[in-house]
């Protein structure tokens, strides 16, 4: 009985810590997600304009634009 109670208390404490971390980092997570989506929109627009890029170039553009977008959003 005591072993089950201790594990329950530890689970509740861990859940509270995870909740606090998610609440604190939510703004940063949201910034990265919006920067990533913006990068995807740019790549789709390039494809619609007829620009043919190899897979590696698309991945490089995606990563660079996501990093730059995240930096801009974190500074504002």
PDB file of C-alpha atoms in Angstrom:
ATOM      1  CA  UNK A   1       0.000   0.000   0.000  1.00  0.00           C
ATOM      2  CA  UNK A   2       2.780   2.422   0.911  1.00  0.00           C
ATOM      3  CA  UNK A   3       4.725   1.573  -2.259  1.00  0.00           C
ATOM      4  CA  UNK A   4       1.689   2.386  -4.419  1.00  0.00           C
ATOM      5  CA  UNK A   5       1.125   5.665  -2.580  1.00  0.00           C
ATOM      6  CA  UNK A   6       4.742   6.734  -3.057  1.00  0.00           C
ATOM      7  CA  UNK A   7       4.625   5.987  -6.781  1.00  0.00           C
ATOM      8  CA  UNK A   8       1.341   7.908  -7.072  1.00  0.00           C
ATOM      9  CA  UNK A   9       2.836  10.944  -5.326  1.00  0.00           C
ATOM     10  CA  UNK A  10       5.920  10.801  -7.573  1.00  0.00           C
ATOM     11  CA  UNK A  11       3.707  10.567 -10.664  1.00  0.00           C
ATOM     12  CA  UNK A  12       1.698  13.608  -9.548  1.00  0.00           C
ATOM     13  CA  UNK A  13       4.876  15.610  -8.853  1.00  0.00           C
ATOM     14  CA  UNK A  14       6.296  14.643 -12.247  1.00  0.00           C
ATOM     15  CA  UNK A  15       3.038  15.620 -13.968  1.00  0.00           C
ATOM     16  CA  UNK A  16       3.072  19.030 -12.271  1.00  0.00           C
ATOM     17  CA  UNK A  17       6.695  19.632 -13.321  1.00  0.00           C
ATOM     18  CA  UNK A  18       5.910  18.676 -16.923  1.00  0.00           C
ATOM     19  CA  UNK A  19       2.854  20.959 -16.918  1.00  0.00           C
ATOM     20  CA  UNK A  20       4.928  23.893 -15.666  1.00  0.00           C
ATOM     21  CA  UNK A  21       7.601  23.282 -18.314  1.00  0.00           C
ATOM     22  CA  UNK A  22       4.997  23.106 -21.093  1.00  0.00           C
ATOM     23  CA  UNK A  23       3.286  26.299 -19.916  1.00  0.00           C
ATOM     24  CA  UNK A  24       6.605  28.158 -19.691  1.00  0.00           C
ATOM     25  CA  UNK A  25       7.850  26.936 -23.083  1.00  0.00           C
ATOM     26  CA  UNK A  26       4.509  27.165 -24.933  1.00  0.00           C
ATOM     27  CA  UNK A  27       5.334  30.553 -26.441  1.00  0.00           C
ATOM     28  CA  UNK A  28       8.700  29.308 -27.706  1.00  0.00           C
ATOM     29  CA  UNK A  29       7.208  26.097 -29.096  1.00  0.00           C
ATOM     30  CA  UNK A  30       4.517  28.116 -30.868  1.00  0.00           C
ATOM     31  CA  UNK A  31       7.156  30.430 -32.361  1.00  0.00           C
ATOM     32  CA  UNK A  32       9.144  27.521 -33.778  1.00  0.00           C
ATOM     33  CA  UNK A  33       6.008  25.888 -35.208  1.00  0.00           C
ATOM     34  CA  UNK A  34       4.892  29.085 -36.949  1.00  0.00           C
ATOM     35  CA  UNK A  35       8.400  29.631 -38.355  1.00  0.00           C
ATOM     36  CA  UNK A  36       8.407  26.039 -39.654  1.00  0.00           C
ATOM     37  CA  UNK A  37       4.989  26.465 -41.282  1.00  0.00           C
ATOM     38  CA  UNK A  38       6.150  29.717 -42.869  1.00  0.00           C
ATOM     39  CA  UNK A  39       9.170  27.920 -44.302  1.00  0.00           C
ATOM     40  CA  UNK A  40       6.931  25.225 -45.749  1.00  0.00           C
ATOM     41  CA  UNK A  41       4.747  27.899 -47.362  1.00  0.00           C
ATOM     42  CA  UNK A  42       7.835  29.445 -48.987  1.00  0.00           C
ATOM     43  CA  UNK A  43       8.924  26.063 -50.360  1.00  0.00           C
ATOM     44  CA  UNK A  44       5.456  25.354 -51.746  1.00  0.00           C
ATOM     45  CA  UNK A  45       5.391  28.808 -53.345  1.00  0.00           C
ATOM     46  CA  UNK A  46       8.755  28.151 -54.991  1.00  0.00           C
ATOM     47  CA  UNK A  47       7.383  24.872 -56.323  1.00  0.00           C
ATOM     48  CA  UNK A  48       4.277  26.617 -57.660  1.00  0.00           C
ATOM     49  CA  UNK A  49       6.466  29.150 -59.469  1.00  0.00           C
ATOM     50  CA  UNK A  50       8.242  26.290 -61.227  1.00  0.00           C
ATOM     51  CA  UNK A  51      11.533  26.400 -59.346  1.00  0.00           C
ATOM     52  CA  UNK A  52      12.903  22.859 -59.334  1.00  0.00           C
ATOM     53  CA  UNK A  53      15.185  22.185 -56.389  1.00  0.00           C
ATOM     54  CA  UNK A  54      16.857  18.965 -55.290  1.00  0.00           C
ATOM     55  CA  UNK A  55      15.728  17.395 -52.037  1.00  0.00           C
ATOM     56  CA  UNK A  56      18.849  18.506 -50.155  1.00  0.00           C
ATOM     57  CA  UNK A  57      18.384  22.135 -51.231  1.00  0.00           C
ATOM     58  CA  UNK A  58      14.752  22.083 -50.106  1.00  0.00           C
ATOM     59  CA  UNK A  59      15.783  20.687 -46.735  1.00  0.00           C
ATOM     60  CA  UNK A  60      18.543  23.288 -46.362  1.00  0.00           C
ATOM     61  CA  UNK A  61      16.155  26.137 -47.211  1.00  0.00           C
ATOM     62  CA  UNK A  62      13.588  24.752 -44.786  1.00  0.00           C
ATOM     63  CA  UNK A  63      16.096  24.564 -41.929  1.00  0.00           C
ATOM     64  CA  UNK A  64      17.628  27.985 -42.602  1.00  0.00           C
ATOM     65  CA  UNK A  65      14.278  29.758 -42.880  1.00  0.00           C
ATOM     66  CA  UNK A  66      12.959  28.023 -39.768  1.00  0.00           C
ATOM     67  CA  UNK A  67      16.010  29.060 -37.754  1.00  0.00           C
ATOM     68  CA  UNK A  68      15.874  32.643 -39.016  1.00  0.00           C
ATOM     69  CA  UNK A  69      12.135  32.872 -38.381  1.00  0.00           C
ATOM     70  CA  UNK A  70      12.546  31.529 -34.869  1.00  0.00           C
ATOM     71  CA  UNK A  71      15.313  34.025 -34.106  1.00  0.00           C
ATOM     72  CA  UNK A  72      13.188  36.913 -35.358  1.00  0.00           C
ATOM     73  CA  UNK A  73      10.188  35.801 -33.312  1.00  0.00           C
ATOM     74  CA  UNK A  74      12.248  35.269 -30.161  1.00  0.00           C
ATOM     75  CA  UNK A  75      13.687  38.787 -30.400  1.00  0.00           C
ATOM     76  CA  UNK A  76      10.256  40.409 -30.654  1.00  0.00           C
TER      77      UNK A  76
END
